[in-house]
Coordinates of C-alpha atoms and ligand atoms in Angstrom, one line a residue:
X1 CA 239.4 76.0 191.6
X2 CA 237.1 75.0 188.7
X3 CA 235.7 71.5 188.9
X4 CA 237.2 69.5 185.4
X5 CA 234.9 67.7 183.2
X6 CA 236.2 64.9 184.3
X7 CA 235.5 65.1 188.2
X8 CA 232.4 66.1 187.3
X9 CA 231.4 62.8 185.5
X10 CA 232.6 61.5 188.5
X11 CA 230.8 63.4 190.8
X12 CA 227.4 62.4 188.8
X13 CA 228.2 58.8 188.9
X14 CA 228.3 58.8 192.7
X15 CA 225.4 60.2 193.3
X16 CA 223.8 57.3 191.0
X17 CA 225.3 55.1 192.8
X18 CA 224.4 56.8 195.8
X19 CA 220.4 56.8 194.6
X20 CA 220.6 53.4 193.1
X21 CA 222.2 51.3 196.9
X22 CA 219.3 54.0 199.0
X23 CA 216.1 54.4 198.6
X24 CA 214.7 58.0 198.8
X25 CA 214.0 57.5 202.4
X26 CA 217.6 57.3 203.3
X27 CA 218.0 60.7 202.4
X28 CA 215.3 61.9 204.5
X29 CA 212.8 62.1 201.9
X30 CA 210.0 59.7 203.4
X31 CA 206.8 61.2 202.8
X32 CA 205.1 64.0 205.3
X33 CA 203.4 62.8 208.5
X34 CA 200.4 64.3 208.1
X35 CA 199.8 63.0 204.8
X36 CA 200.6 59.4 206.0
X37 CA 198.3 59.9 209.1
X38 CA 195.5 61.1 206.5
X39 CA 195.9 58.0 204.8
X40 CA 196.2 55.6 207.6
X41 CA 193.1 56.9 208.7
X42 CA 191.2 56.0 205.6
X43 CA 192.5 52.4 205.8
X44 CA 191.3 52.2 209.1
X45 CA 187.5 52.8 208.0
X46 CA 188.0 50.1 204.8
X47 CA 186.1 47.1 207.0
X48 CA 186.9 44.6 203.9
X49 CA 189.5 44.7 201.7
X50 CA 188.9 40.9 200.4
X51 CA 191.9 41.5 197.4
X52 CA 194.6 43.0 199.5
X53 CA 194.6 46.2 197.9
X54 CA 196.1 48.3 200.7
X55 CA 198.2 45.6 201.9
X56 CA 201.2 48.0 201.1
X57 CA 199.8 50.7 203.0
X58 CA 202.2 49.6 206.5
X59 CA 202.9 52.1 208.9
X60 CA 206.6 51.3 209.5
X61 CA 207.4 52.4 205.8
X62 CA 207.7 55.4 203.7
X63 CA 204.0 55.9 202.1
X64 CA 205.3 57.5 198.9
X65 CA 206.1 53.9 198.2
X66 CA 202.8 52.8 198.7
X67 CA 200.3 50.9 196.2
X68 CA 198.1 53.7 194.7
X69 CA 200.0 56.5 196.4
X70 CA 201.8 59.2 193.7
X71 CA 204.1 61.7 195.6
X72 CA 205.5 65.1 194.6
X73 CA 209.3 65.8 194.2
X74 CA 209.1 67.2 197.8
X75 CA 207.5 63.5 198.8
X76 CA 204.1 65.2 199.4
X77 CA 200.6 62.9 199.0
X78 CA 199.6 64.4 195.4
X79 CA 197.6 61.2 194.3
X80 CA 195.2 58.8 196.2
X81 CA 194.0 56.2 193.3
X82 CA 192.8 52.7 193.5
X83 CA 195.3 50.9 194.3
X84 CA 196.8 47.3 193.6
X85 CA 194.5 47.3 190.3
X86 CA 194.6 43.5 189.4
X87 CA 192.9 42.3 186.2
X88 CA 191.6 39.0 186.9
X89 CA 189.4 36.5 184.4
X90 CA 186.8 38.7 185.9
X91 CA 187.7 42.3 185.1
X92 CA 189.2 44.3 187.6
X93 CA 188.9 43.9 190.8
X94 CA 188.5 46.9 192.9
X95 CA 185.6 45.8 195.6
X96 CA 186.4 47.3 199.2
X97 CA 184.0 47.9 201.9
X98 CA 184.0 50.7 204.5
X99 CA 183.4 54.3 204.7
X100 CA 185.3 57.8 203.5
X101 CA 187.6 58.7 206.6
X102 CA 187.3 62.6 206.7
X103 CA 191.3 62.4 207.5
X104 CA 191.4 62.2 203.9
X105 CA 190.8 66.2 204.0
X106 CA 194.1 66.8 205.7
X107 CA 195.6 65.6 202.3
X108 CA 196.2 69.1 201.2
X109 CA 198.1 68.9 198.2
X110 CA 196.0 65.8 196.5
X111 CA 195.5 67.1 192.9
X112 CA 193.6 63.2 192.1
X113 CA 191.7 61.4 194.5
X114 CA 190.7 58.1 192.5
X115 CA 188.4 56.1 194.8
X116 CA 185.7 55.3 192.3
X117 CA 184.6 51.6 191.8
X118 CA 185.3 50.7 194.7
X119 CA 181.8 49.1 194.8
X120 CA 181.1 49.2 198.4
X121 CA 182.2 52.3 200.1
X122 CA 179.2 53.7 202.0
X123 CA 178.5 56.9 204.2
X124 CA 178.5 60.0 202.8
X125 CA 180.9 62.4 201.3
X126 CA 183.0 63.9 204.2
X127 CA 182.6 67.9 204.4
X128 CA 186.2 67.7 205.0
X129 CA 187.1 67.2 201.5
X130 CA 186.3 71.0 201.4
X131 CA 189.7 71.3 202.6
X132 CA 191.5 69.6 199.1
X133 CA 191.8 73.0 197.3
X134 CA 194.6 71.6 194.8
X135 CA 191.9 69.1 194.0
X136 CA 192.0 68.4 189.9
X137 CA 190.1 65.6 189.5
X138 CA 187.6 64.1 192.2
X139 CA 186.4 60.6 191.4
X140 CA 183.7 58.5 193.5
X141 CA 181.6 57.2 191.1
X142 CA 180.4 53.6 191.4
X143 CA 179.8 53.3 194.7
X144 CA 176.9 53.2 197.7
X145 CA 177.6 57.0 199.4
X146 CA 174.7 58.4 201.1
X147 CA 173.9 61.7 202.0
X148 CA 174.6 65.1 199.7
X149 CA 176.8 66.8 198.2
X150 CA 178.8 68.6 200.5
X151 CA 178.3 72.3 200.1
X152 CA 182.4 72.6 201.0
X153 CA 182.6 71.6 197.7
X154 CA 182.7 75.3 197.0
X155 CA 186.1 75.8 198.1
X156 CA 187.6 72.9 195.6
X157 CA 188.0 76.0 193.1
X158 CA 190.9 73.9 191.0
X159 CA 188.7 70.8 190.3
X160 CA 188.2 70.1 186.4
X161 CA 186.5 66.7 186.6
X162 CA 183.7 65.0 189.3
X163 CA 182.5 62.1 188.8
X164 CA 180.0 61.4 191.6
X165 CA 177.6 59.4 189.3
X166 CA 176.1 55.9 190.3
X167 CA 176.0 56.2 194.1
X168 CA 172.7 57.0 196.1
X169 CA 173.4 60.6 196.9
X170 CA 170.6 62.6 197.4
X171 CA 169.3 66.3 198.0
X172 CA 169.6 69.1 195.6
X173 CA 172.5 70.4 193.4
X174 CA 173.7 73.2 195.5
X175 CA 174.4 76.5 193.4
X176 CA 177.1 77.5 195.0
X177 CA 179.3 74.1 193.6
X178 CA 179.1 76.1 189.9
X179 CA 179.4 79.0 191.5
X180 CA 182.5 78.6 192.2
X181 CA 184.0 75.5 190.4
X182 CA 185.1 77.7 187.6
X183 CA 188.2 75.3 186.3
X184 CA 185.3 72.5 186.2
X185 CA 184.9 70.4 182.5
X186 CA 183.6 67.4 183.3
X187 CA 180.8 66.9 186.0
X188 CA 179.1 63.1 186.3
X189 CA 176.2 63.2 189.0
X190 CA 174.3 60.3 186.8
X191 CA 172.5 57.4 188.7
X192 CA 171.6 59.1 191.7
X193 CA 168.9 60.3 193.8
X194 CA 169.2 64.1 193.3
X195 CA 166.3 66.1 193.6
X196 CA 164.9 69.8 192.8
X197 CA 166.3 71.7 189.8
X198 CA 168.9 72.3 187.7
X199 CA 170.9 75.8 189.1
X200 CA 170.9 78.4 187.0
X201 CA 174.1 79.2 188.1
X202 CA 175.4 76.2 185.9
X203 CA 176.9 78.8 183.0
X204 CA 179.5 80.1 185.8
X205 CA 181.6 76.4 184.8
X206 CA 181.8 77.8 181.3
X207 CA 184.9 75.5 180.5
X208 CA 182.5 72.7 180.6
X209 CA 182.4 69.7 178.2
X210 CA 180.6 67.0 179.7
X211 CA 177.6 66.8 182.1
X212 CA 175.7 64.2 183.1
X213 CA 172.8 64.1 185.3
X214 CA 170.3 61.5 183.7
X215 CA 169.0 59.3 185.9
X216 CA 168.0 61.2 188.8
X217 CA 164.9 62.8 190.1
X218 CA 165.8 66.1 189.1
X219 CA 162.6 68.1 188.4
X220 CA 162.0 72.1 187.2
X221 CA 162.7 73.6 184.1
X222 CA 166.0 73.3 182.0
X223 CA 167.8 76.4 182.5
X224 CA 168.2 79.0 179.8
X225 CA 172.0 79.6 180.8
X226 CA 172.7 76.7 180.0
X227 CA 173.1 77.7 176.6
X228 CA 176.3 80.1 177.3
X229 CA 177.9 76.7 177.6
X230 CA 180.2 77.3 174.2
X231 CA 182.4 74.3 175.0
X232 CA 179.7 72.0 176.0
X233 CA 180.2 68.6 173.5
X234 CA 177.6 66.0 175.7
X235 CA 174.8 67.1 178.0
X236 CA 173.1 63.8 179.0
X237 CA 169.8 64.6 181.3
X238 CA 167.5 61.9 180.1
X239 CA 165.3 60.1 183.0
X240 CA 164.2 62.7 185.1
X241 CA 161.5 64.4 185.6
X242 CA 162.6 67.9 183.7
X243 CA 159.6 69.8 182.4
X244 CA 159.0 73.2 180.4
X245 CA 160.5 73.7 177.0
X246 CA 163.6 73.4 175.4
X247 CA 165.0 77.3 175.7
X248 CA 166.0 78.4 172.5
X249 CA 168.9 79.6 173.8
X250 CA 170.3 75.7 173.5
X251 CA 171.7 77.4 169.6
X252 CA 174.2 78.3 171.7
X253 CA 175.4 75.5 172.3
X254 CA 178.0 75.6 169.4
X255 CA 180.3 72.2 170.0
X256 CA 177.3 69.9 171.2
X257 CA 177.7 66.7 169.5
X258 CA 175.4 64.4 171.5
X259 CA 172.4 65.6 173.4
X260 CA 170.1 63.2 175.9
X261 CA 166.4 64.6 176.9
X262 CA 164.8 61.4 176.7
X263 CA 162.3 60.2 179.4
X264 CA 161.5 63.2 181.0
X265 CA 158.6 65.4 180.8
X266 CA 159.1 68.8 178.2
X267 CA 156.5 70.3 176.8
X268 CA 156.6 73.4 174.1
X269 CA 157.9 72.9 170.9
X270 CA 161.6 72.2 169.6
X271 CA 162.8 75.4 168.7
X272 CA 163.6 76.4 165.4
X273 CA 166.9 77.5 166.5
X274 CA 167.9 73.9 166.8
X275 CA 169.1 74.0 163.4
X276 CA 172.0 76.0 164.5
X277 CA 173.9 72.7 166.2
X278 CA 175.7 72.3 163.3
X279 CA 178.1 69.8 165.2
X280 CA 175.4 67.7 166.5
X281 CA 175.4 63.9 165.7
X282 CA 173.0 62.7 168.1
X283 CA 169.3 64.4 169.6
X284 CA 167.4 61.8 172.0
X285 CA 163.9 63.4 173.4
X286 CA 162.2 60.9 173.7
X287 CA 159.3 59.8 176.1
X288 CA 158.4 63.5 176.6
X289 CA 155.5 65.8 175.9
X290 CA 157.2 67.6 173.0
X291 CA 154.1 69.1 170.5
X292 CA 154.5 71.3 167.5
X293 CA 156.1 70.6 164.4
X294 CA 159.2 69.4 163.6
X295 CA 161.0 72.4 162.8
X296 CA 162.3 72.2 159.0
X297 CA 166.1 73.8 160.5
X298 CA 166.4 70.3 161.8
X299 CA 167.4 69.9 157.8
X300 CA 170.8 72.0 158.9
X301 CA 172.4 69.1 161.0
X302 CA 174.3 67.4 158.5
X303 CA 176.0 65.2 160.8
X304 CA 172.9 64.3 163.3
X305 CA 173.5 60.6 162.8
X306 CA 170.7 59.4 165.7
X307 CA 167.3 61.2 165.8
X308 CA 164.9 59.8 168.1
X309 CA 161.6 61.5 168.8
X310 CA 159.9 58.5 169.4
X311 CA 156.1 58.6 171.8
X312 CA 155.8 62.5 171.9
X313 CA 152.9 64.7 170.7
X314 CA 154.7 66.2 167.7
X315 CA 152.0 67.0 165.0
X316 CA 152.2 68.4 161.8
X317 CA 154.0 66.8 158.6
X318 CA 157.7 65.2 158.4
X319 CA 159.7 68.6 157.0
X320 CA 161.1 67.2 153.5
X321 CA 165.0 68.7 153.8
X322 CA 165.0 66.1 156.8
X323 CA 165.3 62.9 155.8
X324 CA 168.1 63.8 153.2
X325 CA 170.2 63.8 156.2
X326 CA 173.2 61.6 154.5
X327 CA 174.5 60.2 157.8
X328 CA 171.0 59.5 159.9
X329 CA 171.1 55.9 160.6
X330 CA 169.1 55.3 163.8
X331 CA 165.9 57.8 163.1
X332 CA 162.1 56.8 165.1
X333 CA 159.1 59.6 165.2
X334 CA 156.6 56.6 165.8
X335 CA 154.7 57.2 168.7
X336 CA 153.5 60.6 167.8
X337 CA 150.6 62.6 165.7
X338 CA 152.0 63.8 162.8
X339 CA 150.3 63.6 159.5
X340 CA 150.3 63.9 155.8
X341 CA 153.2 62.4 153.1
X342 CA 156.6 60.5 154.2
X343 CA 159.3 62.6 152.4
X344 CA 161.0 60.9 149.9
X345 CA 164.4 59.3 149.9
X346 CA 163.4 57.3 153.3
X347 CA 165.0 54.1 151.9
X348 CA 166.8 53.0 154.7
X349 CA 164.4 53.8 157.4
X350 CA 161.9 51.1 158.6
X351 CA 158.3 51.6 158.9
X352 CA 158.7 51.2 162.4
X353 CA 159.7 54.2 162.6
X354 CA 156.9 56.2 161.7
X355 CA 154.4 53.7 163.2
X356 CA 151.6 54.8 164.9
X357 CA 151.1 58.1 163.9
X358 CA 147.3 59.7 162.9
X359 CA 147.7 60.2 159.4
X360 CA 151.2 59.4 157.5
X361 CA 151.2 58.1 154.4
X362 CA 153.5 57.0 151.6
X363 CA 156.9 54.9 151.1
X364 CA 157.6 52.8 153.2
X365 CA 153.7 52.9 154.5
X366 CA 150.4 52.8 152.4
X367 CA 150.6 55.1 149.4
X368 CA 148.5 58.3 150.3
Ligands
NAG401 C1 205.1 46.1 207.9 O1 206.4 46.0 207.4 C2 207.3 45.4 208.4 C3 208.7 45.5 207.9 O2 208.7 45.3 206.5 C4 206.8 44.0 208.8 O3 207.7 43.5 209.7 C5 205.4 44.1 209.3 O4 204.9 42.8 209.5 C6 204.5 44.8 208.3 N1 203.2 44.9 208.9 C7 202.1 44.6 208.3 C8 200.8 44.9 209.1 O5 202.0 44.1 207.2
NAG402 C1 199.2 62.0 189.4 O1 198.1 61.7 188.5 C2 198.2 62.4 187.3 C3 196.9 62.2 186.6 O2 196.6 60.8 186.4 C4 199.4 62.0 186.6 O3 199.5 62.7 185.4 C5 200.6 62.3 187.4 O4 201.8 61.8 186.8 C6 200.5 61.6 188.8 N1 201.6 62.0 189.6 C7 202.2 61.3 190.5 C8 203.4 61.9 191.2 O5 201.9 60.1 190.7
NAG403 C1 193.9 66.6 210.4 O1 195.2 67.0 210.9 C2 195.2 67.7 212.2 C3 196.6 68.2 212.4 O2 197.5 67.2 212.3 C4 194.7 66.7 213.2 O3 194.6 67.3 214.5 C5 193.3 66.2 212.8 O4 192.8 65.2 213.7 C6 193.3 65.6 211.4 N1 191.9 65.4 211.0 C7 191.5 64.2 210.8 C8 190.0 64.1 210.4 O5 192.1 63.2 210.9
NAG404 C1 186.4 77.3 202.4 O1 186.9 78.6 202.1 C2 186.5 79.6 203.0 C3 187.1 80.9 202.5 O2 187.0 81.0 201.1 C4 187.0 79.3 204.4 O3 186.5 80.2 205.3 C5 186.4 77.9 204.8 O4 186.9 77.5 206.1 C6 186.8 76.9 203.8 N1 186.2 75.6 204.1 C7 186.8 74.5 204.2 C8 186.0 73.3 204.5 O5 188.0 74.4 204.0
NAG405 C1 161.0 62.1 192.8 O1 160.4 63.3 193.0 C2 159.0 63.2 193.1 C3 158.5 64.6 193.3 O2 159.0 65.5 192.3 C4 158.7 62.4 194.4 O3 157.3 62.2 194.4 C5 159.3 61.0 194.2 O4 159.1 60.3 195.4 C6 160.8 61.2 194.0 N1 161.4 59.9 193.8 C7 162.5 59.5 194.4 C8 163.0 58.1 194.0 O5 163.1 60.2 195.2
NAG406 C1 180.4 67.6 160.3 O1 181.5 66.7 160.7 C2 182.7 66.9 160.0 C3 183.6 65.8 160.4 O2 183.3 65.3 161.7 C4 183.2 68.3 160.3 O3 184.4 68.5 159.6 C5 182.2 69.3 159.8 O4 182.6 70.6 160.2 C6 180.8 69.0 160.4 N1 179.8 69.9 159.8 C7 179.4 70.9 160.4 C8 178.3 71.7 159.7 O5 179.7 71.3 161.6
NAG407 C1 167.3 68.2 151.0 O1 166.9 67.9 149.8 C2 166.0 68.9 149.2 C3 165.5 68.4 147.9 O2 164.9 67.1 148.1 C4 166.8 70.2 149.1 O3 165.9 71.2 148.6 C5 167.4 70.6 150.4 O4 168.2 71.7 150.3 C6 168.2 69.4 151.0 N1 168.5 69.8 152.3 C7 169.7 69.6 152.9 C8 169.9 70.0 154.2 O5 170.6 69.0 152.3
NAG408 C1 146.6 65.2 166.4 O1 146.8 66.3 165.6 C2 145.5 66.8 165.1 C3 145.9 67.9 164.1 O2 146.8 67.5 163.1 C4 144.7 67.3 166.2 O3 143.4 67.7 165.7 C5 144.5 66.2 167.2 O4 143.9 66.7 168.4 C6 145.8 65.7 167.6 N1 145.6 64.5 168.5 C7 146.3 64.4 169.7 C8 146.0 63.1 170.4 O5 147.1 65.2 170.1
NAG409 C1 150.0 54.2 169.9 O1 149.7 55.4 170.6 C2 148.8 55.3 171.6 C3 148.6 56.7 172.2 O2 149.8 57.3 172.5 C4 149.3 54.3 172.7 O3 148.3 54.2 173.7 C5 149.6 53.0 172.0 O4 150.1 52.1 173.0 C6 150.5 53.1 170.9 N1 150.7 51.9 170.1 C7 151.8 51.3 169.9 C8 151.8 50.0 169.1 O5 152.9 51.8 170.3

């Protein structure tokens, strides 16, 4: 017998009904014991939790329904975030205290783990977290973790975004996390305590957009692969302690829009391929040992809107095709040795900027 249109109406309002007097749970669909074991545990390690943000988090009910908690149709844990977000006169308020429960590693179908901010969450990472290998995006940043970077990280091959930055994690950048985070586009390590060198590995994430590693202690030379990174938009690496010269394979860099090499310590010359970052608006190197001329290609980045070069060893004159750069606004080679006549058309650049150089002359300093 077919089933009429009209029984079928029917049929579809009692089952709203049905969903609308019971919650999910009622139909068996409370969320999987593991998962709210896993997340039991990590509430046990949070020591302080002075707002009450996990004061949902009870045993005795379904933890799909939990603050912070996002759950798949089949009522699996797919998102951990902060939870309970409340935006007070004060901004939000996310402080907790306590450590990373490695139980959190038995959450094995978290694509977002969204612990960042949390101000007070110490310890280190858990190796555990190795396990999360539907892991999307990874967030931690803005808290006081200890220790390194777990090299289980390998195995998080679907992670597109970590943001570790502004903790006091320490030790080196281990290879084998770009090795094998091929899905990876945004990485954050910025405002740690990470040591040794850049890998060279770091062109295996080739969907990368973002990085940030400044303000650090990284050291060693910048790596040339890093110019394979076609999608690359921001590379921010200013305060640490990079030397050697900028590789000239950086034209490769086709989308980079705003670069940050500032207070480290590069040597060499910029090279004349920099003229080739047609997209960039914004080239920070300074505090470095940078000497050479300023390469006249710089003349090709008709969008660079910020040039600072400021307190390098650049020598040589100011190339003329630079400072008809339409859009530069915020511009500063003082602080360096560079010689002979200010180009023309500097009229809306301060003398500050060219202060303290051996020998320039002309509008808006001295006439020559
Ligand atoms: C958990 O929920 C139950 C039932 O809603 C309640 O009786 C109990 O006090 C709650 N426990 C905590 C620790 O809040
Ligand atoms: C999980 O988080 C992602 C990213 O924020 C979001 O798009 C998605 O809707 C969330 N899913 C659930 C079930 O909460
Ligand atoms: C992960 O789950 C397994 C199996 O349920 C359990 O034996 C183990 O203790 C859990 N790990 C942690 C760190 O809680
Ligand atoms: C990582 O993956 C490898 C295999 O690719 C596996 O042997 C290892 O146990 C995994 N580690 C973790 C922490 O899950
Ligand atoms: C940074 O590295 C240098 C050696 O490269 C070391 O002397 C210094 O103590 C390190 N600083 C920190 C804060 O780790
Ligand atoms: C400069 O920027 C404009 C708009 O942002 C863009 O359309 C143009 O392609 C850029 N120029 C170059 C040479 O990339
Ligand atoms: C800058 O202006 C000079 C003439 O003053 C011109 O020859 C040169 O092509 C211009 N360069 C750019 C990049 O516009
Ligand atoms: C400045 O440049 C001149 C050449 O233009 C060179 O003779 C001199 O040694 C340089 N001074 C410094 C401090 O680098
Ligand atoms: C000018 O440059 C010298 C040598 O680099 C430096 O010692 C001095 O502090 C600089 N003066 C100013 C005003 O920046």
């Amino acid at each position: 017998m077919e089933v009429s249109v009209d029984n079928k109406a029917l049929f579809h309002l009692m089952l709203l009904l049905l969903s609308l007097s019971f919650p999910p749970s009622a139909f068996g669909l409370t969320c999987h014991a593991g998962d709210k074991q896993a997340l039991l545990g990590f509430k046990a390690r949070i020591t302080s939790d002075p707002s009450g943000l996990l004061n949902s988090w009870n045993s005795s009910t379904d933890c799909c329904s939990w603050g912070g908690i996002g759950c798949d149709s089949s009522s699996r844990v797919v998102n951990v975030s902060r939870s309970g977000l409340t935006s007070g006169p004060f901004g939000l308020d996310t402080f907790m205290k306590g450590t990373l429960s490695p139980s959190l590693g038995n959450l094995t179908f978290l694509q977002l783990l969204d612990l960042s901010d949390l101000k007070e969450l110490t310890g280190h990472i858990p190796p555990e977290f190795g396990k999360l290998t539907r892991l999307n995006y990874l967030f931690l940043d803005s808290n006081k973790l200890t220790g390194s970077i777990p090299t289980t990280f390998r195995n998080l091959s679907q992670l597109k975004e970590l943001y570790l930055g502004y903790n006091q994690i320490s030790g080196t950048i281990p290879s084998s996390v770009f090795e094998s985070l091929r899905s990876l586009t945004e990485l954050s390590l910025s405002g740690n305590i990470l040591s040794g060198p850049i890998p060279e590995s770091i062109d295996t994430s080739s969907l990368l957009t973002m990085i940030y590693l400044d303000g650090n202690n990284l050291s060693g030379p910048l790596p040339s692969s890093i110019g394979k990174l076609k999608h690359l938009t921001f590379l921010s690496l200013g305060e640490n302690q990079i030397t050697g010269s900028i590789p000239s394979s950086f034209s490769g860099l086709s989308s980079l829009e705003y670069c940050f090499l500032g207070n480290n310590k590069l040597t060499g010359s910029l090279p004349l391929s920099i003229g080739t970052l047609s997209n960039t608006k914004g080239l920070y190197l300074q505090n470095n040992r940078l000497t050479g001329q300023l390469p006249a290609t710089i003349g090709n980045l008709v969008n660079l809107t910020d040039l600072l070069l400021v307190r390098n060893k650049l020598s040589g004159a100011i190339p003329g095709n630079l400072l008809n750069l339409t859009a530069l606004t915020y511009f500063d080679v003082s602080n360096n040795n560079l010689s002979g006549m200010i180009p023309p058309h500097t009229a809306n650049i301060p003398a500050s900027a060219f202060k303290n150089n051996s020998g320039l002359c002309g509008a808006p300093l001295p006439p020559c």
